[in-house]
Coordinates of C-alpha atoms (C1' of nucleotides) in Angstrom, one line a residue:
Chain J
M1 CA -55.6 23.2 14.8
S2 CA -54.9 23.3 18.5
E3 CA -57.5 22.8 21.2
I4 CA -57.3 26.4 22.2
E5 CA -58.1 27.6 18.7
R6 CA -60.9 25.1 18.4
D7 CA -62.5 26.8 21.4
E8 CA -62.7 29.9 19.3
Q9 CA -65.2 28.2 16.9
E10 CA -68.1 30.5 16.5
Q11 CA -70.8 28.3 18.2
I12 CA -68.6 27.6 21.2
K13 CA -67.8 31.3 21.6
Q14 CA -71.4 32.2 21.6
R15 CA -72.1 29.6 24.3
R16 CA -69.2 30.8 26.4
Q17 CA -70.7 34.3 26.2
K18 CA -74.1 32.9 27.4
L19 CA -72.3 31.2 30.2
S20 CA -70.5 34.4 31.4
A21 CA -73.9 36.1 31.4
L22 CA -75.2 33.3 33.6
R23 CA -72.3 33.7 35.9
E24 CA -73.1 37.4 36.3
Q25 CA -76.7 36.6 37.2
G26 CA -75.8 34.2 40.0
V27 CA -74.9 30.6 40.5
A28 CA -74.2 29.3 37.0
F29 CA -74.0 25.6 37.9
P30 CA -76.7 25.1 40.6
T31 CA -77.0 21.8 42.4
D32 CA -80.1 22.2 44.5
F33 CA -82.7 21.0 41.9
R34 CA -84.3 17.7 42.9
R35 CA -86.4 15.6 40.5
N36 CA -89.1 13.4 41.9
V37 CA -89.4 11.1 39.0
I38 CA -87.6 9.9 35.9
T39 CA -89.0 9.7 32.3
G40 CA -89.4 6.0 32.3
E41 CA -91.5 6.0 35.4
V42 CA -93.7 8.8 34.0
I43 CA -94.2 7.0 30.7
A44 CA -94.9 3.6 32.3
E45 CA -97.5 5.0 34.7
Y46 CA -99.3 7.7 32.6
A47 CA -98.7 7.0 28.9
D48 CA -101.9 4.9 28.8
K49 CA -104.1 7.6 30.4
T50 CA -106.4 9.6 28.3
K51 CA -106.4 13.3 27.8
E52 CA -109.5 13.6 29.9
E53 CA -108.2 11.4 32.8
L54 CA -105.1 13.6 33.0
E55 CA -107.2 16.7 33.1
A56 CA -109.6 15.3 35.7
E57 CA -106.8 14.3 38.1
P58 CA -103.8 16.6 37.4
V59 CA -100.4 15.0 38.0
R60 CA -97.4 17.2 38.9
V61 CA -93.9 16.1 38.1
K62 CA -90.4 17.4 38.7
I63 CA -88.1 16.1 36.0
A64 CA -84.6 16.8 34.7
G65 CA -82.5 15.9 31.7
R66 CA -80.6 17.1 28.6
M67 CA -82.5 19.1 26.1
M68 CA -82.2 17.0 22.8
T69 CA -84.6 18.9 20.5
R70 CA -86.5 22.2 20.6
R71 CA -89.3 23.7 18.5
I72 CA -89.9 27.4 19.2
M73 CA -93.3 28.7 17.9
G74 CA -93.4 32.3 19.1
K75 CA -94.8 32.4 22.5
A76 CA -94.8 28.6 23.0
S77 CA -92.2 25.9 22.5
F78 CA -91.8 22.1 22.6
C79 CA -88.6 20.4 23.6
H80 CA -87.6 16.9 24.5
I81 CA -85.4 16.2 27.5
Q82 CA -83.5 12.9 27.9
D83 CA -82.6 11.2 31.2
M84 CA -81.2 7.8 32.1
A85 CA -84.6 6.2 31.3
G86 CA -85.6 7.9 28.0
K87 CA -87.1 11.0 26.6
L88 CA -90.1 13.2 27.6
Q89 CA -91.6 16.2 25.9
L90 CA -91.9 19.5 27.6
Y91 CA -94.4 22.2 26.6
V92 CA -93.1 25.6 27.6
T93 CA -95.1 28.8 27.2
R94 CA -94.4 32.5 27.8
D95 CA -97.4 33.1 29.9
T96 CA -96.9 30.3 32.5
L97 CA -93.4 31.5 33.4
P98 CA -92.4 34.7 35.3
E99 CA -92.4 37.9 33.4
G100 CA -89.6 38.1 30.8
F101 CA -88.2 34.6 31.6
Y102 CA -89.3 32.9 28.4
N103 CA -87.8 35.5 26.1
E104 CA -84.7 36.4 28.0
Q105 CA -83.8 33.0 29.5
F106 CA -85.4 30.0 28.0
K107 CA -85.1 31.0 24.4
K108 CA -81.4 31.6 24.8
W109 CA -80.7 28.1 26.0
D110 CA -79.2 25.6 23.6
I111 CA -79.7 22.0 22.6
G112 CA -77.5 20.0 24.8
D113 CA -78.1 22.1 27.9
I114 CA -79.3 20.2 31.0
L115 CA -82.6 21.4 32.5
G116 CA -84.8 20.9 35.5
A117 CA -88.5 21.5 35.0
E118 CA -91.7 21.2 37.0
G119 CA -95.3 21.0 35.6
T120 CA -98.4 19.0 35.0
L121 CA -98.8 16.0 32.7
F122 CA -101.1 16.4 29.7
K123 CA -101.6 14.8 26.2
T124 CA -100.9 16.8 23.0
K125 CA -103.2 16.9 20.0
V126 CA -101.5 13.8 18.6
G127 CA -101.6 12.1 22.0
E128 CA -98.0 12.4 23.2
L129 CA -97.6 12.5 26.9
S130 CA -96.0 15.8 27.8
V131 CA -95.3 18.1 30.7
K132 CA -97.0 21.6 30.7
V133 CA -94.2 23.4 32.4
D134 CA -94.7 26.2 34.9
D135 CA -91.2 26.3 36.3
I136 CA -88.0 25.6 34.5
R137 CA -84.3 26.1 35.2
L138 CA -81.0 25.7 33.4
L139 CA -78.9 23.4 35.5
T140 CA -75.8 22.9 33.3
K141 CA -74.7 25.0 30.3
A142 CA -73.3 22.9 27.5
L143 CA -70.5 24.7 25.7
R144 CA -70.2 22.4 22.7
P145 CA -73.0 21.6 20.3
L146 CA -74.4 18.0 19.9
P147 CA -74.0 16.1 16.7
E148 CA -76.8 16.5 14.1
K149 CA -80.1 15.2 15.5
F150 CA -81.4 13.1 12.6
H151 CA -78.4 11.0 11.4
G152 CA -76.6 11.0 14.7
I153 CA -72.9 10.1 14.6
A154 CA -72.0 8.1 11.5
D155 CA -68.2 8.3 12.1
Q156 CA -67.2 5.1 14.0
E157 CA -64.1 6.8 15.3
I158 CA -66.1 9.4 17.1
K159 CA -68.4 6.8 18.6
Y160 CA -65.4 5.0 20.1
R161 CA -63.3 7.9 21.0
Q162 CA -66.1 10.1 22.4
R163 CA -68.3 7.4 23.8
Y164 CA -70.3 9.9 25.9
L165 CA -71.5 11.5 22.6
D166 CA -72.5 8.1 21.2
L167 CA -74.4 7.4 24.4
I168 CA -76.2 10.7 24.3
M169 CA -77.2 10.3 20.7
S170 CA -77.8 6.6 20.1
D171 CA -80.5 4.6 21.8
K172 CA -79.0 1.5 20.3
S173 CA -75.6 2.0 21.8
R174 CA -77.1 2.8 25.2
K175 CA -79.1 -0.4 25.0
T176 CA -76.1 -2.5 24.1
F177 CA -74.4 -1.5 27.3
V178 CA -77.5 -2.0 29.3
T179 CA -77.6 -5.5 27.9
R180 CA -74.0 -6.0 28.7
S181 CA -74.7 -5.1 32.3
G182 CA -77.7 -7.5 32.3
V183 CA -75.5 -10.3 31.0
V184 CA -73.0 -9.9 33.8
N185 CA -75.7 -9.5 36.3
F186 CA -77.4 -12.7 35.2
I187 CA -74.2 -14.7 35.3
R188 CA -73.5 -13.5 38.9
R189 CA -76.9 -14.5 40.0
F190 CA -76.7 -17.8 38.3
L191 CA -73.4 -18.7 39.9
D192 CA -74.3 -17.2 43.3
Q193 CA -77.4 -19.4 43.4
R194 CA -75.1 -22.4 42.9
Q195 CA -72.9 -21.6 45.9
F196 CA -70.1 -20.1 43.8
M197 CA -68.1 -17.3 45.6
E198 CA -66.9 -14.3 43.7
V199 CA -63.2 -13.5 44.3
E200 CA -60.5 -11.2 43.0
T201 CA -57.0 -12.4 42.2
P202 CA -53.9 -10.5 41.1
M203 CA -53.9 -8.6 37.8
M204 CA -50.1 -7.9 38.3
Q205 CA -48.3 -11.2 38.4
V206 CA -44.7 -12.2 38.8
I207 CA -45.2 -15.2 36.5
P208 CA -48.0 -14.8 34.0
G209 CA -49.9 -18.1 33.7
G210 CA -53.1 -19.8 32.9
A211 CA -53.1 -19.2 29.1
T212 CA -50.7 -19.3 26.2
A213 CA -50.5 -15.7 25.2
R214 CA -48.0 -12.8 25.1
P215 CA -48.3 -10.7 28.2
F216 CA -47.8 -7.0 28.8
T217 CA -44.9 -6.1 31.1
T218 CA -44.7 -3.4 33.7
H219 CA -42.3 -2.4 36.5
H220 CA -42.6 -2.0 40.2
N221 CA -40.3 0.8 41.3
A222 CA -40.1 0.2 45.1
L223 CA -39.3 -3.5 44.6
D224 CA -37.3 -2.7 41.4
M225 CA -38.8 -5.8 39.6
G226 CA -40.6 -6.6 36.4
L227 CA -44.2 -7.6 36.6
Y228 CA -46.7 -8.9 34.1
L229 CA -50.3 -8.0 33.6
R230 CA -52.2 -11.2 33.8
V231 CA -53.3 -13.2 30.7
A232 CA -55.6 -15.3 32.9
P233 CA -56.5 -15.7 36.6
E234 CA -56.5 -19.5 36.3
L235 CA -53.6 -20.5 38.5
Y236 CA -54.7 -18.2 41.3
L237 CA -58.2 -19.4 41.3
K238 CA -57.0 -23.0 41.5
R239 CA -54.8 -22.1 44.5
L240 CA -58.1 -21.0 46.1
V241 CA -59.6 -24.4 45.4
V242 CA -56.5 -25.9 47.1
G243 CA -57.3 -23.6 50.0
G244 CA -60.8 -25.0 50.3
F245 CA -62.9 -22.5 48.4
E246 CA -64.4 -25.2 46.3
R247 CA -66.6 -23.1 44.1
V248 CA -65.0 -19.8 43.0
Y249 CA -65.4 -17.4 40.1
E250 CA -64.0 -14.1 38.9
I251 CA -65.3 -11.7 36.3
N252 CA -62.5 -9.4 35.4
R253 CA -60.1 -8.1 32.9
N254 CA -57.3 -10.1 31.2
F255 CA -54.6 -8.5 29.1
R256 CA -53.0 -10.0 26.1
N257 CA -50.3 -8.3 24.0
E258 CA -51.6 -9.2 20.6
G259 CA -53.1 -7.6 17.6
L260 CA -56.4 -5.7 17.5
S261 CA -59.3 -6.9 15.5
T262 CA -63.1 -7.0 15.5
R263 CA -62.7 -9.9 17.9
H264 CA -59.7 -8.8 19.9
N265 CA -59.0 -6.0 22.3
P266 CA -55.8 -5.9 24.4
E267 CA -57.9 -5.9 27.6
F268 CA -61.0 -8.0 27.7
T269 CA -63.3 -9.4 30.2
M270 CA -63.4 -13.0 31.2
L271 CA -65.5 -15.1 33.5
E272 CA -63.5 -18.0 35.0
F273 CA -65.1 -20.4 37.5
Y274 CA -63.9 -23.6 39.2
Q275 CA -66.0 -26.3 40.8
A276 CA -64.5 -29.0 43.0
Y277 CA -65.7 -32.6 42.7
A278 CA -66.9 -32.1 39.1
E279 CA -65.7 -33.1 35.7
Y280 CA -65.6 -31.2 32.4
T281 CA -68.9 -32.8 31.4
D282 CA -70.6 -31.3 34.4
L283 CA -69.5 -27.9 33.3
M284 CA -70.7 -28.5 29.8
D285 CA -74.2 -29.2 31.3
L286 CA -73.8 -26.1 33.5
T287 CA -72.8 -23.9 30.5
E288 CA -75.7 -25.1 28.5
E289 CA -78.1 -24.3 31.2
M290 CA -76.6 -20.9 31.8
L291 CA -76.5 -19.8 28.2
R292 CA -80.0 -21.0 27.5
G293 CA -81.2 -19.1 30.5
L294 CA -79.2 -16.0 29.6
A295 CA -80.6 -16.0 26.0
E296 CA -84.1 -16.2 27.4
E297 CA -83.5 -13.4 30.0
V298 CA -81.7 -11.1 27.7
T299 CA -83.6 -11.5 24.4
G300 CA -86.8 -13.1 25.6
S301 CA -86.2 -16.1 23.3
T302 CA -83.9 -19.1 23.0
T303 CA -83.2 -18.1 19.4
I304 CA -80.4 -15.6 19.0
N305 CA -80.3 -13.5 15.8
Y306 CA -76.7 -12.5 15.0
Q307 CA -75.7 -10.6 11.9
G308 CA -78.5 -12.1 9.8
E309 CA -78.2 -15.7 11.1
A310 CA -80.4 -17.4 13.8
Y311 CA -78.8 -19.6 16.4
D312 CA -80.9 -22.0 18.5
F313 CA -80.0 -22.1 22.2
G314 CA -83.2 -24.1 22.9
K315 CA -82.2 -27.4 21.5
P316 CA -79.5 -29.5 23.3
F317 CA -76.1 -28.3 22.2
Q318 CA -74.2 -30.5 19.7
R319 CA -71.2 -32.3 21.1
M320 CA -68.3 -33.8 19.1
T321 CA -64.6 -34.4 19.5
V322 CA -61.9 -32.4 17.6
V323 CA -61.1 -35.4 15.4
E324 CA -64.8 -36.1 14.7
S325 CA -65.4 -32.5 13.8
I326 CA -62.5 -32.5 11.4
L327 CA -63.8 -35.6 9.7
H328 CA -67.3 -34.2 9.6
F329 CA -66.3 -31.0 7.8
N330 CA -63.7 -32.7 5.6
P331 CA -65.6 -35.7 4.3
E332 CA -62.7 -36.6 1.9
L333 CA -60.5 -37.4 5.0
S334 CA -60.6 -40.6 6.9
A335 CA -59.5 -41.4 10.5
A336 CA -56.2 -42.7 9.2
D337 CA -55.3 -39.2 7.9
L338 CA -55.3 -37.9 11.4
D339 CA -53.8 -40.9 13.2
S340 CA -50.1 -40.2 12.6
R341 CA -48.1 -37.0 12.5
E342 CA -46.8 -37.9 9.0
A343 CA -50.4 -38.3 7.6
A344 CA -51.7 -35.2 9.4
V345 CA -48.8 -33.1 8.1
K346 CA -49.7 -34.1 4.5
V347 CA -53.3 -32.9 5.1
A348 CA -52.0 -29.7 6.6
E349 CA -49.7 -29.0 3.6
K350 CA -52.6 -29.6 1.2
L351 CA -54.4 -26.9 3.1
S352 CA -51.3 -24.7 2.9
I353 CA -51.0 -24.6 6.7
P354 CA -47.3 -23.9 7.7
V355 CA -46.1 -26.7 9.9
K356 CA -43.1 -26.1 12.2
D357 CA -40.6 -28.8 13.2
G358 CA -41.7 -28.6 16.8
Y359 CA -45.3 -29.4 16.0
G360 CA -46.5 -32.8 17.3
L361 CA -49.6 -34.6 16.0
G362 CA -51.9 -32.8 18.3
K363 CA -50.7 -29.3 17.3
V364 CA -51.1 -30.3 13.6
Q365 CA -54.6 -31.5 14.3
I366 CA -55.5 -28.3 16.0
E367 CA -54.2 -26.3 13.1
I368 CA -56.4 -28.3 10.7
F369 CA -59.3 -27.8 13.1
E370 CA -58.8 -24.1 13.3
K371 CA -58.5 -23.8 9.5
T372 CA -61.4 -26.0 8.4
V373 CA -63.8 -26.4 11.3
E374 CA -63.9 -23.5 13.7
N375 CA -65.6 -20.9 11.7
R376 CA -68.2 -23.4 10.5
L377 CA -69.5 -24.2 14.0
M378 CA -72.6 -22.1 13.7
N379 CA -75.2 -23.4 16.2
P380 CA -74.1 -23.9 19.8
T381 CA -71.5 -26.7 19.8
F382 CA -69.1 -28.3 22.3
I383 CA -65.9 -29.6 20.8
T384 CA -64.1 -32.1 23.1
A385 CA -61.0 -34.2 23.4
Y386 CA -58.3 -31.6 22.7
P387 CA -54.7 -32.9 22.3
V388 CA -52.5 -32.8 25.5
E389 CA -49.9 -30.9 23.5
V390 CA -52.2 -27.8 23.3
S391 CA -53.7 -28.2 26.7
P392 CA -51.0 -27.8 29.3
L393 CA -53.3 -27.3 32.3
A394 CA -55.9 -29.9 31.5
R395 CA -56.3 -33.4 32.8
R396 CA -55.2 -36.3 30.6
N397 CA -58.1 -38.6 29.5
D398 CA -58.0 -42.0 31.2
D399 CA -58.7 -44.0 28.0
D400 CA -56.7 -42.0 25.5
P401 CA -53.6 -40.4 27.0
H402 CA -53.0 -38.2 23.9
V403 CA -56.1 -36.1 24.6
T404 CA -57.4 -34.2 27.6
D405 CA -60.8 -34.0 29.3
R406 CA -61.4 -30.6 27.8
F407 CA -64.0 -28.8 25.7
E408 CA -64.4 -25.6 23.9
F409 CA -67.7 -24.0 23.1
F410 CA -68.5 -22.3 19.7
V411 CA -71.4 -20.3 18.3
G412 CA -71.5 -18.5 15.0
G413 CA -68.1 -19.7 14.2
R414 CA -66.5 -18.1 17.3
E415 CA -65.0 -19.6 20.4
I416 CA -66.9 -18.4 23.4
A417 CA -65.8 -20.7 26.2
N418 CA -63.0 -23.1 27.1
G419 CA -63.2 -25.6 30.0
F420 CA -61.7 -28.8 31.3
T421 CA -61.2 -31.1 34.1
E422 CA -58.2 -29.6 35.9
L423 CA -54.9 -31.3 36.1
N424 CA -54.4 -32.0 39.8
D425 CA -51.5 -34.3 39.4
A426 CA -48.6 -32.1 40.6
E427 CA -46.0 -34.3 38.9
D428 CA -47.7 -34.4 35.5
Q429 CA -48.2 -30.6 35.8
A430 CA -44.5 -30.1 36.5
D431 CA -43.7 -32.1 33.4
R432 CA -46.1 -30.1 31.3
F433 CA -44.6 -26.8 32.5
R434 CA -41.1 -28.1 31.6
K435 CA -42.4 -28.9 28.1
Q436 CA -43.8 -25.3 27.8
V437 CA -40.4 -23.9 28.9
E438 CA -38.7 -25.9 26.2
E439 CA -41.1 -24.4 23.6
K440 CA -40.5 -20.9 25.0
E441 CA -36.7 -21.5 24.7
A442 CA -37.3 -22.7 21.1
G443 CA -38.8 -19.3 20.3
D444 CA -42.5 -19.6 21.1
D445 CA -43.2 -16.4 23.1
E446 CA -46.7 -17.5 23.9
A447 CA -45.6 -20.6 25.7
M448 CA -46.0 -20.7 29.5
H449 CA -43.5 -20.1 32.3
Y450 CA -42.7 -22.7 34.9
D451 CA -44.7 -21.7 38.0
A452 CA -42.9 -23.5 40.9
D453 CA -45.2 -21.9 43.5
Y454 CA -48.2 -23.3 41.7
I455 CA -46.7 -26.7 41.7
V456 CA -46.1 -26.5 45.5
A457 CA -49.8 -25.6 45.8
L458 CA -50.8 -28.6 43.8
E459 CA -48.5 -30.8 45.9
H460 CA -50.7 -29.9 48.9
G461 CA -53.5 -31.6 47.1
M462 CA -56.2 -30.0 44.8
P463 CA -59.5 -31.9 44.9
P464 CA -60.8 -33.2 41.6
T465 CA -62.0 -30.0 39.9
A466 CA -63.4 -28.7 36.7
G467 CA -62.9 -25.1 35.5
E468 CA -64.0 -22.9 32.7
G469 CA -63.5 -19.5 31.1
I470 CA -66.1 -17.6 29.1
G471 CA -65.3 -14.5 27.1
I472 CA -67.8 -12.0 28.2
D473 CA -67.2 -9.5 25.4
R474 CA -67.8 -12.1 22.7
L475 CA -70.9 -13.3 24.5
V476 CA -72.3 -9.8 24.7
M477 CA -71.5 -9.3 21.0
L478 CA -73.7 -12.3 20.3
F479 CA -76.6 -11.1 22.4
T480 CA -76.5 -7.5 21.1
D481 CA -75.9 -8.4 17.4
A482 CA -72.6 -6.4 17.5
P483 CA -70.2 -7.0 14.6
S484 CA -67.2 -5.7 16.4
I485 CA -65.9 -6.2 20.0
R486 CA -65.4 -2.4 20.0
D487 CA -69.2 -2.0 20.0
V488 CA -69.5 -3.8 23.3
L489 CA -66.6 -2.1 25.1
L490 CA -67.4 1.3 26.5
F491 CA -63.9 2.6 25.8
P492 CA -62.2 0.3 23.2
H493 CA -58.5 0.6 22.7
M494 CA -57.7 3.2 20.0
R495 CA -54.4 4.5 18.7
P496 CA -53.8 7.9 20.1
K497 CA -54.6 10.7 17.7
N498 CA -51.7 12.8 16.2
Chain B
rG1 C1' -48.1 -7.5 8.2
rG2 C1' -51.1 -7.4 3.1
rG3 C1' -55.5 -5.6 0.4
rU4 C1' -59.9 -2.4 -0.4
rC5 C1' -62.5 2.0 1.0
rG6 C1' -62.7 6.5 3.7
rU7 C1' -61.0 11.6 6.0
rU8 C1' -64.6 18.5 2.8
rA9 C1' -68.5 23.7 7.8
rG10 C1' -69.9 21.8 14.9
rC11 C1' -72.8 17.1 12.7
rU12 C1' -74.7 14.3 8.1
rC13 C1' -73.1 14.5 3.2
rA14 C1' -72.6 16.5 -2.4
rG15 C1' -68.6 18.4 -5.2
rC16 C1' -68.0 14.5 -12.8
rU17 C1' -62.8 14.5 -17.3
rG18 C1' -58.1 20.0 -12.6
rG19 C1' -60.5 26.5 -13.1
rU20 C1' -60.0 29.4 -5.9
rA21 C1' -66.3 25.4 -2.1
rG22 C1' -72.2 23.7 -1.8
rA23 C1' -76.9 21.5 0.7
rG24 C1' -79.6 19.8 5.1
rC25 C1' -79.3 20.0 10.4
rA26 C1' -77.1 23.0 14.2
rC27 C1' -75.8 28.2 15.2
rC28 C1' -77.2 33.9 14.7
rG29 C1' -81.4 37.7 13.5
rC30 C1' -86.8 38.3 12.4
rC31 C1' -92.1 36.0 12.3
rC32 C1' -95.0 32.2 14.6
rU33 C1' -99.3 29.5 21.5
rU34 C1' -100.2 21.8 20.1
rU35 C1' -94.9 21.0 17.5
rU36 C1' -92.1 16.5 16.9
rA37 C1' -86.4 15.7 11.0
rA38 C1' -91.9 21.9 13.1
rG39 C1' -92.5 25.8 9.3
rG40 C1' -91.3 30.8 6.7
rC41 C1' -87.6 34.9 5.5
rG42 C1' -82.5 36.5 6.0
rA43 C1' -77.3 36.2 7.5
rU44 C1' -72.6 33.9 9.4
rG45 C1' -69.5 29.9 9.2
rG46 C1' -64.0 26.1 5.5
rU47 C1' -55.6 25.7 6.0
rC48 C1' -61.1 20.4 1.8
rG49 C1' -56.6 14.8 7.5
rA50 C1' -50.9 16.3 7.0
rG51 C1' -46.6 16.9 3.9
rC52 C1' -44.2 16.7 -0.8
rG53 C1' -44.7 16.7 -6.1
rU54 C1' -47.1 17.5 -11.3
rU55 C1' -49.4 22.0 -13.3
rC56 C1' -50.3 28.7 -15.3
rG57 C1' -53.8 26.7 -11.7
rA58 C1' -55.1 21.0 -7.1
rA59 C1' -60.6 19.3 -2.6
rU60 C1' -60.0 16.9 -7.5
rC61 C1' -54.0 13.9 -10.4
rG62 C1' -49.3 11.2 -8.3
rC63 C1' -46.2 9.8 -4.0
rU64 C1' -45.4 9.5 1.4
rC65 C1' -47.4 9.7 6.2
rA66 C1' -51.3 9.8 10.1
rC67 C1' -56.0 8.1 11.8
rG68 C1' -60.3 5.1 10.9
rA69 C1' -63.7 1.1 8.7
rC70 C1' -63.9 -3.7 6.4
rC71 C1' -61.6 -8.2 4.5
rC72 C1' -57.3 -11.5 4.7
rA73 C1' -52.9 -13.5 7.6

RNA sequence: GGGUCGUUAGCUCAGCUGGUAGAGCACCGCCCUUUUAAGGCGAUGGUCGAGCGUUCGAAUCGCUCACGACCCA
């Protein structure tokens, strides 16, 4: 059925007729109504007052919102209007409005219409704070009916594709996005207080860097050149550290050309921050402080309930190395099983992990880690000492050159953050890029490009620096008990219909 | 990419082993001045996701496709 035919649906047709009647009566979409209060303020201030108190000192309000429910009882009606802060009941009677208005105007309005009303606060028989209306106007006619009031929208697809309907109908969804805003706001304040500066770096990059992931490609017409959407801002932020901005952060979108799932959206929001004269352990401490504070601010507790499990952000976060964690969750293994590539490959094969020829010991260890450890890291945990092979931008450990000064942070079996002491040795970085290019040429389309300009920047000297990325969407999922990343994205990526 | 489930009125859902479609809400008409999933009476509303097939006959059975949800890679 085409969109034009859909418009001929009976209910929409009726509403269009009501709208053309309004057009004939004058301005159908007036903009001159001004409210003097929102529902949340009214409720906060007057919900505790008694019936008698409200009668003794009458309070007048001008309020506006979308009509969500209506109960017409002859010459009197109740309806709820909803605004940005919540809902408030209106009591509308024939005899307090101008002659004929109640029957010829008000009763013809529809649920979903946007109204402006003026009146006096009172309490109903059952004690609900309401407005006794003596002036009411239709501000915006809604041509399409709202979803059914009791069940709301059950169809996930409509919730995602028509988010505005979901936001009108679901307090829970509205709250999720309010929380999301609160999370980002808290992080900004936290970092600002510590002298971090928020910056913006290119989303369109000539060489995509900073992560091992497949990029999206686009084209610049005037310059007639290919460009990539960034997979990470990392290399630009570190150029800023070279430039003397010693504490920088960016909260913005990254783009990765990979599959969609309950944890992956092609564009997602990442916090990245860099602190000069610090090591990865300093960032672990900072992360712990930030997440604990965030949990308390957002949920009022240091215990997070996610999908039926409780995670404790109050206690010190656990810390162990990649190898320690593998041994911990695979008690039948001993250190010798992870010491050599030969031994580790045997372990991997037993776990039916496909091992490619190019994999070194470190890559095999990480495959074993991902298969047997990652989704079992339930309470907040830092994993450290990642192999050099899988950490092309991280500083080598001084005592063990096979691993880096790097950590990842897990909660509920999910990776939330990744940080390390930055590699500021330009020559080592150039070698690592060359290695990535070899892997790319061998067929790994996630491997990194050689970024010569970045090497030049490092050759000018980057102070010792630690940096970290935190996935904002996954963090918000945790704090809003959301099972899918789509529940925390206002407009998640969906396949086009038809 | 593989598996499971789903798609029926604007919305939420029934519809059994095949016999030309049903409820609640919404909408329309009437009654109703403290209701709140308001209530009462009455009426309207459907290319049953799309296509092909089996059959005298398909919402129902089979196949293909589209979109979605969940699980696995």
